Amino acid sequence: MRLQSALAHPLDALDARFLAHLPDLVTTAEARRVDGGNQRLAEALAARLPGPVRTGSAVREIRREGDAIRVIGEGFELGVEACVVAIPLALLPELRFDPPLPDRQAEAIAAIPTSRAAKLAVPLRSRHAPRALMSARHRFWAWTTVCDGTGGRIANAWAGAAPVLGRLAVEAGPARWLARLGALWPGLDPVAEDALLTDWQRDRWARGAYSVLPGIADPRGDAAIAPPAPNLVFAGEHTAEPEWTGTIEGALRSGARAARDLLGEEPPRARAGPS
Ligand SMILES: Cc1cc2nc3c(=O)[nH]c(=O)nc-3n(C[C@H](O)[C@H](O)[C@H](O)COP(=O)(O)OP(=O)(O)OC[C@H]3O[C@@H](n4cnc5c(N)ncnc54)[C@H](O)[C@@H]3O)c2cc1C
């Protein structure tokens, strides 16, 4: 149950490799948080760039023109020397490549599942001490923390894997999940009408939570993430080493690896590549 929740994918669709994650999931070591939220990582990285980061405009096509690359998006075009494609795996099949990715690579990308997760956040009428509870019956967990920016006045809940979200009726809003949270945690006293439910499947910039490692025949996903050209490389959590996929650490590592690949600081990792 813990594994299914963390990987946000149905247990019966996972193979035995995933058991390797269990020791990390049941560790009692204190979990670290980024004070102020994970977004601060992206903001700090962006602050070091010479120009502003364009947000809110999706890239639709990546065209190779000789040694150069043209990036074509919603209302803009850019000619660039190099490009790192780091959009979520679930959105990659919608991005046009010219020339197209080899069939085998496009199929490998489409074959990697993206997990599904949702979070519920609901303000509380009073402060609560840090606590975490798991609903074994309904397969979600809930917690309060003093690191929520309000000193413990928000109850958070997490549910992973599509069938679990289905049973919580997240498509219909937070009502059923709130009721089950109330049953799990009497005395919480939530302001139900201000509950915020986020389902990343419905976020057009994500379409899911994170990648689920590809099939055992290609455990590193090499076929999916082989660079189409020396100056056109993939990054993002789904391109990280298998032990780091689906994590922020994996995303950061993949970005550093992509930069090294482009700068030629070390040869790109040996990849099977599409034939
Ligand atoms: C609910 C949830 C909880 C999580 N909890 C944890 C956790 O506790 N610890 C942990 O380590 N990891 C956690 N993760 C995973 C972690 O957030 C991801 O692994 C990480 O953010 C992936 O980073 P990324 O850069 O690969 O992709 P993203 O952070 O998804 O960045 C991709 C970017 O591409 C943009 N984009 C999409 N389409 C286009 C387009 N066409 N053109 C231009 N831009 C586009 C998106 O807007 C987005 O900014 C969690 C994920 C979820 C969903």
Short mmCIF file of C-alpha atoms and ligand atoms in Angstrom, two decimals:
data_model
loop_
_atom_site.label_atom_id
_atom_site.label_comp_id
_atom_site.label_asym_id
_atom_site.label_seq_id
_atom_site.Cartn_x
_atom_site.Cartn_y
_atom_site.Cartn_z
CA MET A 1 0.00 0.00 0.00
CA ARG A 2 2.84 2.39 0.91
CA LEU A 3 4.61 1.56 -2.35
CA GLN A 4 1.49 2.11 -4.45
CA SER A 5 0.85 5.43 -2.73
CA ALA A 6 4.40 6.76 -3.19
CA LEU A 7 4.77 5.58 -6.78
CA ALA A 8 1.21 6.74 -7.49
CA HIS A 9 0.67 3.74 -9.71
CA PRO A 10 -1.45 0.60 -9.20
CA LEU A 11 0.50 -2.05 -7.33
CA ASP A 12 -0.50 -4.79 -9.76
CA ALA A 13 1.08 -2.80 -12.60
CA LEU A 14 4.45 -2.62 -10.83
CA ASP A 15 7.09 -5.31 -11.10
CA ALA A 16 9.34 -6.60 -8.35
CA ARG A 17 12.05 -4.00 -9.04
CA PHE A 18 9.95 -1.46 -7.23
CA LEU A 19 10.35 -3.31 -3.95
CA ALA A 20 13.82 -1.77 -3.88
CA HIS A 21 12.14 1.53 -2.92
CA LEU A 22 10.57 0.12 0.23
CA PRO A 23 13.48 0.71 2.66
CA ASP A 24 13.50 4.42 1.74
CA LEU A 25 9.74 4.67 2.18
CA VAL A 26 9.67 3.25 5.68
CA THR A 27 12.71 5.09 6.99
CA THR A 28 12.09 7.03 10.18
CA ALA A 29 14.72 9.65 9.36
CA GLU A 30 13.39 13.19 9.40
CA ALA A 31 12.11 14.27 5.99
CA ARG A 32 13.59 17.53 4.70
CA ARG A 33 11.45 20.25 3.14
CA VAL A 34 12.32 23.33 1.15
CA ASP A 35 11.25 26.21 3.36
CA GLY A 36 8.66 28.18 1.40
CA GLY A 37 7.95 25.38 -1.07
CA ASN A 38 9.78 23.52 -3.83
CA GLN A 39 9.03 26.29 -6.30
CA ARG A 40 11.84 28.24 -4.63
CA LEU A 41 14.35 25.88 -6.28
CA ALA A 42 13.14 26.79 -9.76
CA GLU A 43 12.98 30.47 -8.85
CA ALA A 44 16.54 30.44 -7.51
CA LEU A 45 17.83 28.74 -10.66
CA ALA A 46 15.91 31.17 -12.87
CA ALA A 47 17.31 34.17 -10.97
CA ARG A 48 20.82 33.20 -12.12
CA LEU A 49 19.88 33.37 -15.81
CA PRO A 50 20.71 36.52 -17.77
CA GLY A 51 17.19 37.06 -19.10
CA PRO A 52 13.65 36.49 -17.86
CA VAL A 53 12.18 33.02 -18.24
CA ARG A 54 9.21 32.93 -20.58
CA THR A 55 6.36 31.09 -18.90
CA GLY A 56 2.83 30.37 -20.02
CA SER A 57 3.78 29.81 -23.70
CA ALA A 58 3.98 26.18 -24.71
CA VAL A 59 6.60 25.01 -27.19
CA ARG A 60 4.87 23.11 -29.99
CA GLU A 61 7.68 22.18 -32.37
CA ILE A 62 11.42 21.66 -32.37
CA ARG A 63 12.91 21.88 -35.81
CA ARG A 64 16.50 21.06 -36.64
CA GLU A 65 17.88 23.32 -39.37
CA GLY A 66 21.39 22.15 -40.17
CA ASP A 67 23.42 22.61 -36.98
CA ALA A 68 20.90 25.08 -35.55
CA ILE A 69 17.57 24.51 -33.86
CA ARG A 70 14.33 26.44 -34.23
CA VAL A 71 11.95 26.35 -31.28
CA ILE A 72 8.40 27.17 -32.29
CA GLY A 73 5.83 27.92 -29.64
CA GLU A 74 2.56 29.67 -29.00
CA GLY A 75 3.21 33.12 -30.45
CA PHE A 76 6.99 32.91 -30.60
CA GLU A 77 9.90 31.42 -32.53
CA LEU A 78 13.50 31.21 -31.42
CA GLY A 79 16.63 30.22 -33.30
CA VAL A 80 19.05 28.58 -30.86
CA GLU A 81 22.38 26.76 -30.90
CA ALA A 82 21.26 24.07 -28.48
CA CYS A 83 18.09 22.89 -26.77
CA VAL A 84 17.26 20.88 -23.66
CA VAL A 85 13.77 19.38 -23.82
CA ALA A 86 12.59 19.00 -20.23
CA ILE A 87 8.81 18.94 -20.50
CA PRO A 88 6.96 16.17 -18.64
CA LEU A 89 7.03 12.75 -20.20
CA ALA A 90 3.25 12.63 -20.63
CA LEU A 91 3.39 15.73 -22.86
CA LEU A 92 6.32 14.65 -25.02
CA PRO A 93 4.18 12.77 -27.58
CA GLU A 94 2.41 16.08 -28.35
CA LEU A 95 5.65 17.92 -29.11
CA ARG A 96 6.46 17.86 -32.84
CA PHE A 97 10.03 17.10 -33.84
CA ASP A 98 11.25 17.90 -37.33
CA PRO A 99 12.77 15.60 -38.41
CA PRO A 100 10.54 13.29 -36.37
CA LEU A 101 11.98 11.10 -33.66
CA PRO A 102 12.65 7.57 -34.90
CA ASP A 103 9.55 5.38 -34.56
CA ARG A 104 11.18 3.18 -31.94
CA GLN A 105 12.01 6.19 -29.79
CA ALA A 106 8.54 7.71 -30.13
CA GLU A 107 7.00 4.35 -29.20
CA ALA A 108 9.34 3.99 -26.22
CA ILE A 109 8.34 7.45 -24.95
CA ALA A 110 4.64 6.70 -25.37
CA ALA A 111 5.04 3.36 -23.57
CA ILE A 112 6.35 4.79 -20.27
CA PRO A 113 3.41 5.27 -17.91
CA THR A 114 2.90 8.48 -15.99
CA SER A 115 1.57 8.02 -12.50
CA ARG A 116 -1.47 9.78 -11.09
CA ALA A 117 -1.67 11.64 -7.80
CA ALA A 118 -3.85 14.21 -6.10
CA LYS A 119 -3.52 16.39 -3.06
CA LEU A 120 -6.12 17.90 -0.81
CA ALA A 121 -5.34 20.96 1.30
CA VAL A 122 -7.91 22.33 3.69
CA PRO A 123 -7.57 25.20 6.17
CA LEU A 124 -8.20 24.41 9.83
CA ARG A 125 -10.00 26.60 12.33
CA SER A 126 -7.25 26.02 14.89
CA ARG A 127 -3.57 25.12 14.94
CA HIS A 128 -2.65 21.44 15.03
CA ALA A 129 0.57 19.81 16.16
CA PRO A 130 2.53 17.94 13.46
CA ARG A 131 1.00 14.53 12.85
CA ALA A 132 0.65 12.01 10.01
CA LEU A 133 -2.04 9.37 9.59
CA MET A 134 -2.64 6.79 6.89
CA SER A 135 -6.07 5.55 5.92
CA ALA A 136 -5.40 1.87 5.27
CA ARG A 137 -8.96 1.42 4.10
CA HIS A 138 -9.08 4.28 1.60
CA ARG A 139 -5.36 4.35 0.83
CA PHE A 140 -4.55 7.99 1.37
CA TRP A 141 -2.50 9.65 4.00
CA ALA A 142 -2.93 12.97 5.75
CA TRP A 143 -0.70 15.24 7.78
CA THR A 144 -0.25 18.54 9.50
CA THR A 145 3.07 20.33 9.74
CA VAL A 146 4.36 23.54 11.26
CA CYS A 147 6.21 24.14 7.95
CA ASP A 148 3.04 24.95 6.01
CA GLY A 149 3.50 28.70 6.22
CA THR A 150 0.56 28.97 8.62
CA GLY A 151 2.05 27.18 11.62
CA GLY A 152 -0.13 24.07 11.44
CA ARG A 153 -3.45 25.47 10.25
CA ILE A 154 -3.68 23.39 7.08
CA ALA A 155 -4.49 19.69 6.82
CA ASN A 156 -2.88 18.05 3.80
CA ALA A 157 -3.74 14.74 2.22
CA TRP A 158 -2.11 12.73 -0.54
CA ALA A 159 -3.54 9.94 -2.68
CA GLY A 160 -1.63 8.10 -5.36
CA ALA A 161 -2.72 5.71 -8.15
CA ALA A 162 -5.73 6.16 -10.42
CA PRO A 163 -7.99 3.54 -8.76
CA VAL A 164 -7.48 5.20 -5.37
CA LEU A 165 -8.38 8.60 -6.80
CA GLY A 166 -11.41 7.02 -8.43
CA ARG A 167 -12.66 5.69 -5.09
CA LEU A 168 -12.17 9.14 -3.57
CA ALA A 169 -14.24 10.58 -6.44
CA VAL A 170 -11.71 13.36 -7.03
CA GLU A 171 -13.22 14.04 -10.47
CA ALA A 172 -16.33 15.27 -8.67
CA GLY A 173 -14.45 17.55 -6.27
CA PRO A 174 -13.23 17.28 -2.69
CA ALA A 175 -16.49 16.26 -0.95
CA ARG A 176 -15.95 12.51 -0.58
CA TRP A 177 -12.26 12.88 0.30
CA LEU A 178 -13.13 15.50 2.92
CA ALA A 179 -15.69 13.16 4.45
CA ARG A 180 -13.14 10.35 4.65
CA LEU A 181 -10.53 12.70 6.07
CA GLY A 182 -13.01 13.71 8.76
CA ALA A 183 -13.66 10.06 9.62
CA LEU A 184 -9.92 9.30 9.75
CA TRP A 185 -9.07 12.32 11.87
CA PRO A 186 -11.87 13.38 14.21
CA GLY A 187 -11.43 16.83 15.73
CA LEU A 188 -9.66 18.32 12.73
CA ASP A 189 -12.27 21.07 12.32
CA PRO A 190 -11.60 21.94 8.64
CA VAL A 191 -13.05 24.88 6.71
CA ALA A 192 -14.47 22.52 4.08
CA GLU A 193 -15.67 25.21 1.68
CA ASP A 194 -12.07 26.46 1.28
CA ALA A 195 -10.59 23.04 0.47
CA LEU A 196 -8.23 22.92 -2.50
CA LEU A 197 -8.02 19.70 -4.50
CA THR A 198 -5.24 19.36 -7.09
CA ASP A 199 -5.21 16.50 -9.58
CA TRP A 200 -2.10 16.75 -11.75
CA GLN A 201 -3.78 14.72 -14.44
CA ARG A 202 -5.95 17.73 -15.14
CA ASP A 203 -3.06 20.19 -15.25
CA ARG A 204 -2.33 20.93 -18.92
CA TRP A 205 1.35 21.53 -18.06
CA ALA A 206 1.77 18.14 -16.37
CA ARG A 207 -0.94 15.59 -17.36
CA GLY A 208 0.05 13.35 -14.49
CA ALA A 209 2.39 13.10 -11.54
CA TYR A 210 5.69 11.51 -12.61
CA SER A 211 7.11 8.70 -14.70
CA VAL A 212 6.92 5.07 -13.75
CA LEU A 213 10.12 3.33 -14.75
CA PRO A 214 9.86 1.70 -18.15
CA GLY A 215 9.62 -2.01 -18.79
CA ILE A 216 12.18 -4.40 -17.50
CA ALA A 217 13.58 -4.88 -21.01
CA ASP A 218 14.79 -1.26 -20.93
CA PRO A 219 14.99 -0.36 -17.23
CA ARG A 220 16.87 2.90 -17.78
CA GLY A 221 14.51 4.10 -20.49
CA ASP A 222 17.49 4.51 -22.80
CA ALA A 223 15.41 4.05 -25.94
CA ALA A 224 13.16 6.92 -24.88
CA ILE A 225 15.76 9.48 -23.92
CA ALA A 226 18.57 9.07 -26.43
CA PRO A 227 19.56 12.58 -27.62
CA PRO A 228 18.17 13.20 -31.13
CA ALA A 229 21.29 15.29 -31.92
CA PRO A 230 24.41 16.40 -30.02
CA ASN A 231 22.83 19.84 -29.48
CA LEU A 232 19.32 18.52 -28.71
CA VAL A 233 19.05 16.56 -25.48
CA PHE A 234 16.35 15.42 -23.09
CA ALA A 235 16.20 16.20 -19.38
CA GLY A 236 13.59 15.93 -16.64
CA GLU A 237 12.85 13.44 -13.91
CA HIS A 238 12.04 10.67 -16.40
CA THR A 239 15.59 10.86 -17.78
CA ALA A 240 17.30 10.50 -14.39
CA GLU A 241 19.11 7.42 -13.20
CA PRO A 242 16.46 4.81 -12.24
CA GLU A 243 16.93 5.35 -8.51
CA TRP A 244 16.12 9.07 -8.91
CA THR A 245 13.26 9.13 -11.41
CA GLY A 246 10.08 10.71 -10.10
CA THR A 247 11.96 13.01 -7.72
CA ILE A 248 13.14 16.60 -7.59
CA GLU A 249 16.66 15.35 -7.04
CA GLY A 250 16.38 13.32 -10.24
CA ALA A 251 15.14 16.34 -12.19
CA LEU A 252 18.04 18.48 -10.91
CA ARG A 253 20.59 15.77 -11.67
CA SER A 254 19.18 15.30 -15.16
CA GLY A 255 19.54 19.03 -15.83
CA ALA A 256 23.18 18.98 -14.75
CA ARG A 257 23.79 15.93 -16.92
CA ALA A 258 22.09 17.58 -19.92
CA ALA A 259 24.24 20.70 -19.47
CA ARG A 260 27.39 18.58 -19.31
CA ASP A 261 26.31 16.72 -22.43
CA LEU A 262 25.81 19.97 -24.34
CA LEU A 263 29.06 21.50 -23.12
CA GLY A 264 30.94 18.32 -23.93
CA GLU A 265 32.29 18.17 -20.40
CA GLU A 266 31.95 14.44 -20.52
CA PRO A 267 30.60 12.15 -23.20
CA PRO A 268 26.83 11.50 -23.10
CA ARG A 269 25.94 8.37 -21.16
CA ALA A 270 26.15 5.28 -23.31
CA ARG A 271 22.63 4.72 -24.55
CA ALA A 272 21.17 1.98 -26.64
CA GLY A 273 19.55 4.56 -28.92
CA PRO A 274 16.89 3.82 -31.47
CA SER A 275 17.93 1.62 -34.35
C1 LIG B 1 1.84 15.70 -6.20
C2 LIG B 1 3.32 15.50 -6.36
C3 LIG B 1 4.12 15.34 -5.24
C4 LIG B 1 5.49 15.15 -5.36
N1 LIG B 1 6.26 15.00 -4.24
C5 LIG B 1 7.59 14.89 -4.36
C6 LIG B 1 8.42 14.80 -3.20
O1 LIG B 1 7.95 14.83 -2.07
N2 LIG B 1 9.76 14.69 -3.38
C7 LIG B 1 10.32 14.67 -4.62
O2 LIG B 1 11.55 14.59 -4.74
N3 LIG B 1 9.56 14.74 -5.74
C8 LIG B 1 8.22 14.84 -5.63
N4 LIG B 1 7.43 14.91 -6.75
C9 LIG B 1 8.07 14.75 -8.07
C10 LIG B 1 8.76 16.01 -8.52
O3 LIG B 1 7.89 17.11 -8.33
C11 LIG B 1 9.10 15.84 -10.00
O4 LIG B 1 9.89 14.68 -10.17
C12 LIG B 1 9.87 17.03 -10.53
O5 LIG B 1 9.20 18.25 -10.30
C13 LIG B 1 10.04 16.86 -12.02
O6 LIG B 1 10.77 17.95 -12.50
P1 LIG B 1 10.89 18.15 -14.05
O7 LIG B 1 11.71 19.37 -14.25
O8 LIG B 1 11.30 16.88 -14.70
O9 LIG B 1 9.39 18.40 -14.56
P2 LIG B 1 8.38 19.55 -14.14
O10 LIG B 1 8.68 20.07 -12.78
O11 LIG B 1 7.03 18.99 -14.42
O12 LIG B 1 8.73 20.71 -15.17
C14 LIG B 1 8.36 20.61 -16.51
C15 LIG B 1 8.04 22.02 -16.99
O13 LIG B 1 7.70 21.97 -18.38
C16 LIG B 1 6.67 22.91 -18.61
N5 LIG B 1 6.01 22.53 -19.86
C17 LIG B 1 5.11 21.56 -20.08
N6 LIG B 1 4.79 21.53 -21.39
C18 LIG B 1 5.50 22.50 -22.00
C19 LIG B 1 5.61 22.95 -23.34
N7 LIG B 1 4.93 22.38 -24.36
N8 LIG B 1 6.42 24.00 -23.61
C20 LIG B 1 7.14 24.58 -22.61
N9 LIG B 1 7.09 24.19 -21.31
C21 LIG B 1 6.28 23.15 -21.02
C22 LIG B 1 5.79 22.78 -17.38
O14 LIG B 1 5.01 23.95 -17.23
C23 LIG B 1 6.84 22.64 -16.27
O15 LIG B 1 7.22 23.90 -15.79
C24 LIG B 1 6.06 15.11 -6.65
C25 LIG B 1 5.26 15.30 -7.79
C26 LIG B 1 3.89 15.48 -7.64
C27 LIG B 1 3.04 15.67 -8.87
#
